[in-house]
Amino acid sequence: MGTDDRRKIIIDCDPGHDDAIAILLAVASPKIELVGITTVAGNAEVDKTTMNALKVCEIAGLRDVPVAKGAGQPLVRRRETASDIHGDTGMDGPELPAPTKTAVSEHAVDFLIRELLASDGDITLVPVGPLTNIAMAMRKEPAILPKIREVVIMGGGTFGNWTPAAEFNIYVDAEAAKIVFESGVPITMFGLDLTHQALATEEVQARIKGIGNRVSDFVVELLQFFMQTYKEVFGFDGAPIHDACCVAYCIDPTLFGCRKLRVDIETKGEFSYGMTVVDMLGVTGKEPNANVALQLDRDRFWTMMVDTLNNYAKKV
Ligand code: RIB
Ligand code: CA
């Protein structure tokens, strides 16, 4: 029996068009063992993001991976959602059947704690929504900290998309982000400086459409809706698949250029609340606490995406 060298990950998410693509990429990759999916309020209320996660599992044919519902509110601030980007359901656009799968009864925070404590310290957490669940788990059971292999976060950047200073995931719960970034666990951060390079243009969408299976067709529908809102809101000519970059890193870290930098989270500023203060020049003299992804090998990234989505069964 060969050793299973797949990378074990738990995706904590707020589906979310790009969250959905991240999940579908993880499921299809032979290099990933998806231990579980936990959900959090973010793009939409947590009941909606949980329903969306279950719908994505259904279309992926994912039966045996637990989905655990998590926090419905940030730790301190009032909840904000991104309905202008993802629609009222959190994943507007594609029409999907009701899922047959249901969420487990265990709260996401307890699921994370139990799985991490029972592990050999080989689980990577991949939070691609607000960091509320991760922070709550760290506070509830600090014994998980040495059991976390790495936290690969979609969030932050040297500029914002929710305020001029703050990216949405960090802004929604900056207090949670502060807890995670100060926890001392190994962090790799995928901020907007990187994820805006992962732009699914019409040309990329045509390549994915050419795959011709149910899942790739679903991905194209997600991208068409997501690109439309990014065109209207930000003037982009493509859909940045933010969250999928984190799973792509777990599949092949050589797709990315990263730098070890100090990142502090602003939780007080009138104009800067939720900012990831990235010390690009090392002027603070503080010890780096994050591996910050800054450069994407676009050609190899999209080739990996298309090749991996090809692994889903052809339409019958
Ligand atoms: O700012 C982009 C992030 O916010 C992505 O994770 C997207 O899904 C939304 O949650
Ligand atoms: Ca997300």
Coordinates of N, CA and C in Angstrom, one line a residue, residues 3 9 110 151 163 171-172 177 220:
T3 N 2.3 5.0 0.3 CA 1.9 6.1 1.3 C 1.1 7.1 0.6
I9 N -6.2 19.1 3.6 CA -6.7 20.5 3.8 C -8.1 20.5 4.3
D110 N -15.9 23.5 16.5 CA -15.6 22.2 17.2 C -15.1 21.2 16.2
V151 N -1.5 27.8 7.6 CA -2.8 28.5 7.3 C -2.6 29.3 6.0
T163 N -12.8 48.8 1.3 CA -12.5 50.2 1.6 C -11.1 50.4 0.8
Y171 N -11.7 42.8 6.3 CA -12.5 43.9 6.8 C -13.7 43.4 7.6
V172 N -14.3 42.3 7.2 CA -15.5 41.8 7.8 C -15.2 41.4 9.3
A177 N -8.9 38.4 12.3 CA -7.6 38.3 11.5 C -6.4 38.6 12.4
V220 N -17.9 27.7 -15.6 CA -18.1 28.8 -16.6 C -19.2 29.7 -16.2

